[in-house]
């Protein structure tokens, strides 16, 4: 198995182009970098730089025009959409700016969902446990529309960590929250990341948040401009 | 798999509770209900029409021969489990005291009539009641004409041949009484067992032998084929297909209306299903993308979506079939008289049918949208505008066309109609879409100096160009169908009401001699009845057309030869009867005489005679405008030019004729008069007085026949109303689906506008403007469509005159604006009333 692979993510000469009525638009242009297991990385850059696109490529949500992405030792280009989904179910967690909870499921069911998709044992016990650790033990049977933004994001974090992911992606996780709530959420994100020894990749505009990460990758106009 | 199903069910439950599925469910339920209730009923009505036709024969099949009908014929019927009866029909003189009259004797065997009913009354001028058995041996039933001619009373003893009989009752109705006036002679019914004793039926006497056969359709068909295999000479077989009566028209129209309405409900339901399924899929895109992001496979997404659809389908078909089943039961009960045959017990068939319909609709109209869900790009979680690649048009429309074709074929089983409907739907759809775009364009031009709300509303319509066009088409179609059905429905009812009217003539008086006319009219007036209009009747036979002898001419249809070669009853006059419409040429009484007046100063064409012919008869006899017909009236030859063709409403219960001559042609010919009267039950004694005073005239009482028509039509009207309700429902569902289709977007926008500081009233007015204008455009459009389609339906399907109704446009536009405006506002009201926060969050 590849679990001993030292690199959680490896991007090689990654490019993404889209064709629009106005012509071909290059969103990402020859981006390469590597991320070791267990570290936290912030992807920063001005709006429109291509951060979300990069995140989508790394998670296999979209496919690159050229270049390679290795996620935990597997090259995503060699997998079809279902193969990538299966890989995500097993190794990847997600937290979004706009939470993206399934409106028809309760907090508990939302957290159980990836566990069930991955055929984990005792999804219910595990989901209750992690909801407890994000401080939402009392809200398990509530539906998303009954929760506040911060609570929704905490459910999303619980859902992301429930399956013990190798990599956790977060796209502007505090973008929709006020500062205080955002701080709680970020604290939670980092502490769970620590506990689980996961790799954290987060997109942010917030320099203080970026500063809390082990590394920063900076993008501008689709190019990698700095990486430490 | 199990997880996907479980997930699907759980989300479904939530969606259902949130009212998300209402429109889709409603569309499916209406479709299932329609097919189960109406599809079934249409079949039954068709059977009923055939059955009504049978009544004219008093059987399903009637054999006629101048020789006794061979026993093997009856044996064949017996073997096939069919009922049979015999009739002997012959003329004979009937004696009563010093009086004697030549009458037609109808001697019947047990079981007569096999179809329809015989009605008798205890005495002249009393209403008849249905009988269960034939006339007992030793008795005879007189019709009123015979009774009057002989000046006899019930219980009097009369002589026929070597026997004597007691007059048991007055025969008021028998199903096989020929409806015309030709060959009408006083009739009596006797028991066939009494015939030998009269010694009237012997070798060489003028006797018609009839065999009546009736039973289940399949056996009757077997009988017909076995009978032809017997090759018996001189026996003519008449089946119900050859016959017709006044009821056919009404029932046939009801059947067609039901068929049309059910088809339209289906089409509407299909449109509603397609629209609501699209929205259903659209609202699941986000969840689908998310599910993929957290590791769900395409199969998972599809399985859970299909589970939902399947469950919706099952629920819809169970409710729909139950509804349809209930409606069918109610309709069948209402129509029990009309359908007559035994009702089948409750069965699962409607449920199977309902489920089938729902399944086909779902596969045809919802599946393409659902399949697309599986292709949702997971990256949609990051970029809202990402949509699944569109399903190929081939798949989308292929599925829809197949489904629609299958459904239509299934419910009407009529291939040409199917092709017309599919082609028509495709062309209409395209034209409609074009018109829709045009209307959108025109609306968007009206953005001059108007308020904010107007600008916002109109700008919305213009911006969503294609969607607005689709909505106009959907609203327009829904409204159009409702308008068309309303027109047809109203015309149908109006036509029927005329028949149902209690003042319709129920008595025909015939054989009035010219010298009796004045006295008879006076007597009628003195009895307090309305002054009758006497119509002259001339017996004649057509001899030549354009100088060619009638016997030598070519006829396309056997009916034409028969019509041309028989003694006919003609009339003449200056006024076109109310139930007639000229379809070709001009009527001399109006345009013709004015022209004449202008040129010659005379009110009547003198140089040449004119004749107007009923259009169907003219066609079957190959006679056209301009042909010169020569007729022989009591030895004199008279020629007239065909100057007009008429359409005749035969079910109008007025004296009507195939040929009407200009007065100049026949005024001098030997003639009698006929007239029709309305006589209420209290006025019936007047008839008695009349018959006593003028024993030479005959009164034909059609009250029983009329009553039968009334009863049937009453039921048919009810059935049509019930079905109309179903179609209305389907139309309303389409309207709702169309309003809903852009609801999410509108909610979001109005929340945004309010966040930017727009007053609630402004947003509201904007939405109201948008929907009202959409409705207005759709209404205009619907009126246009309704005029065309309604016209086609009326003239082609229902044989009714076309009525152009300017109010349609006003009503269409107004109804469109109000209905769409109000339902749009109701649907979006929640968007304006809830806080923008909950929507934007
Ligand atoms: N599928 C697409 N079609 C067209 N343009 C696209 C597509 N995906 C991304 N873009 C464009 O590529 C650029 C980068 O987009 P991306 O969402 O990655 O930016 P971002 O760095 O995440 O910006 P932000 O900080 O505002 O979220 C933008 O200009 C965007 O409009
Ligand atoms: Mg972004």
GROMACS .gro file of N, CA, C and O and ligand atoms in nm, chain A residues 18 20 25 27 45-54 171-172 203 205, chain B residues 383 385-386, ligand 1:
model
  115
   18UNK      N    1  -0.989   2.651  -1.988
   18UNK     CA    2  -1.130   2.629  -2.025
   18UNK      C    3  -1.157   2.706  -2.154
   18UNK      O    4  -1.095   2.809  -2.178
   20UNK      N    5  -1.415   2.917  -2.362
   20UNK     CA    6  -1.538   2.994  -2.348
   20UNK      C    7  -1.565   3.058  -2.484
   20UNK      O    8  -1.480   3.054  -2.572
   25UNK      N    9  -0.925   3.018  -2.207
   25UNK     CA   10  -0.884   3.092  -2.088
   25UNK      C   11  -0.794   3.000  -2.007
   25UNK      O   12  -0.832   2.887  -1.976
   27UNK      N   13  -0.647   2.913  -1.666
   27UNK     CA   14  -0.674   2.944  -1.526
   27UNK      C   15  -0.554   2.907  -1.439
   27UNK      O   16  -0.518   2.980  -1.347
   45UNK      N   17  -0.367   3.412  -0.240
   45UNK     CA   18  -0.358   3.485  -0.366
   45UNK      C   19  -0.480   3.570  -0.384
   45UNK      O   20  -0.582   3.549  -0.317
   46UNK      N   21  -0.470   3.666  -0.477
   46UNK     CA   22  -0.584   3.755  -0.499
   46UNK      C   23  -0.702   3.680  -0.559
   46UNK      O   24  -0.687   3.570  -0.611
   47UNK      N   25  -0.816   3.746  -0.554
   47UNK     CA   26  -0.936   3.684  -0.609
   47UNK      C   27  -0.918   3.658  -0.758
   47UNK      O   28  -0.863   3.740  -0.830
   48UNK      N   29  -0.958   3.544  -0.801
   48UNK     CA   30  -0.946   3.508  -0.942
   48UNK      C   31  -0.814   3.448  -0.978
   48UNK      O   32  -0.787   3.421  -1.094
   49UNK      N   33  -0.729   3.426  -0.879
   49UNK     CA   34  -0.595   3.375  -0.906
   49UNK      C   35  -0.598   3.229  -0.948
   49UNK      O   36  -0.506   3.180  -1.013
   50UNK      N   37  -0.701   3.158  -0.909
   50UNK     CA   38  -0.710   3.016  -0.946
   50UNK      C   39  -0.701   2.924  -0.827
   50UNK      O   40  -0.681   2.803  -0.843
   51UNK      N   41  -0.721   2.977  -0.708
   51UNK     CA   42  -0.705   2.897  -0.587
   51UNK      C   43  -0.809   2.786  -0.580
   51UNK      O   44  -0.776   2.670  -0.556
   52UNK      N   45  -0.935   2.823  -0.599
   52UNK     CA   46  -1.041   2.722  -0.590
   52UNK      C   47  -1.023   2.616  -0.698
   52UNK      O   48  -1.047   2.498  -0.677
   53UNK      N   49  -0.980   2.662  -0.816
   53UNK     CA   50  -0.958   2.568  -0.926
   53UNK      C   51  -0.850   2.467  -0.887
   53UNK      O   52  -0.864   2.346  -0.911
   54UNK      N   53  -0.744   2.518  -0.828
   54UNK     CA   54  -0.635   2.429  -0.786
   54UNK      C   55  -0.686   2.327  -0.684
   54UNK      O   56  -0.656   2.208  -0.693
  171UNK      N   57  -1.197   2.531   0.159
  171UNK     CA   58  -1.200   2.649   0.073
  171UNK      C   59  -1.264   2.764   0.148
  171UNK      O   60  -1.385   2.766   0.166
  172UNK      N   61  -1.179   2.859   0.194
  172UNK     CA   62  -1.228   2.974   0.270
  172UNK      C   63  -1.326   2.933   0.378
  172UNK      O   64  -1.441   2.976   0.378
  203UNK      N   65  -0.758   2.711   0.151
  203UNK     CA   66  -0.753   2.833   0.070
  203UNK      C   67  -0.803   2.947   0.157
  203UNK      O   68  -0.906   2.932   0.223
  205UNK      N   69  -0.795   3.405   0.223
  205UNK     CA   70  -0.749   3.542   0.201
  205UNK      C   71  -0.688   3.600   0.328
  205UNK      O   72  -0.626   3.704   0.326
  611UNK      N   73  -1.802   2.597  -0.776
  611UNK     CA   74  -1.850   2.692  -0.876
  611UNK      C   75  -1.995   2.661  -0.910
  611UNK      O   76  -2.024   2.567  -0.982
  613UNK      N   77  -2.202   2.770  -1.112
  613UNK     CA   78  -2.255   2.773  -1.248
  613UNK      C   79  -2.228   2.646  -1.327
  613UNK      O   80  -2.272   2.633  -1.440
  614UNK      N   81  -2.154   2.553  -1.267
  614UNK     CA   82  -2.124   2.431  -1.341
  614UNK      C   83  -2.248   2.342  -1.346
  614UNK      O   84  -2.310   2.313  -1.245
 1070LIG     N1   85  -1.523   2.659  -1.557
 1070LIG     C1   86  -1.481   2.783  -1.575
 1070LIG     N2   87  -1.518   2.852  -1.684
 1070LIG     C2   88  -1.476   2.977  -1.703
 1070LIG     N3   89  -1.397   3.042  -1.621
 1070LIG     C3   90  -1.357   2.980  -1.511
 1070LIG     C4   91  -1.397   2.848  -1.481
 1070LIG     N4   92  -1.340   2.810  -1.365
 1070LIG     C5   93  -1.270   2.917  -1.321
 1070LIG     N5   94  -1.280   3.018  -1.410
 1070LIG     C6   95  -1.215   3.148  -1.399
 1070LIG     O1   96  -1.082   3.125  -1.358
 1070LIG     C7   97  -1.042   3.223  -1.268
 1070LIG     C8   98  -0.996   3.158  -1.138
 1070LIG     O2   99  -1.107   3.106  -1.071
 1070LIG     P1  100  -1.102   3.050  -0.919
 1070LIG     O3  101  -1.239   3.024  -0.877
 1070LIG     O4  102  -1.008   2.939  -0.915
 1070LIG     O5  103  -1.042   3.179  -0.846
 1070LIG     P2  104  -1.012   3.197  -0.691
 1070LIG     O6  105  -0.866   3.219  -0.685
 1070LIG     O7  106  -1.070   3.087  -0.613
 1070LIG     O8  107  -1.087   3.333  -0.663
 1070LIG     P3  108  -1.166   3.378  -0.531
 1070LIG     O9  109  -1.065   3.415  -0.432
 1070LIG    O10  110  -1.245   3.496  -0.578
 1070LIG    O11  111  -1.249   3.264  -0.489
 1070LIG     C9  112  -1.157   3.317  -1.246
 1070LIG    O12  113  -1.135   3.431  -1.330
 1070LIG    C10  114  -1.274   3.237  -1.291
 1070LIG    O13  115  -1.372   3.320  -1.343
   0.00000   0.00000   0.00000
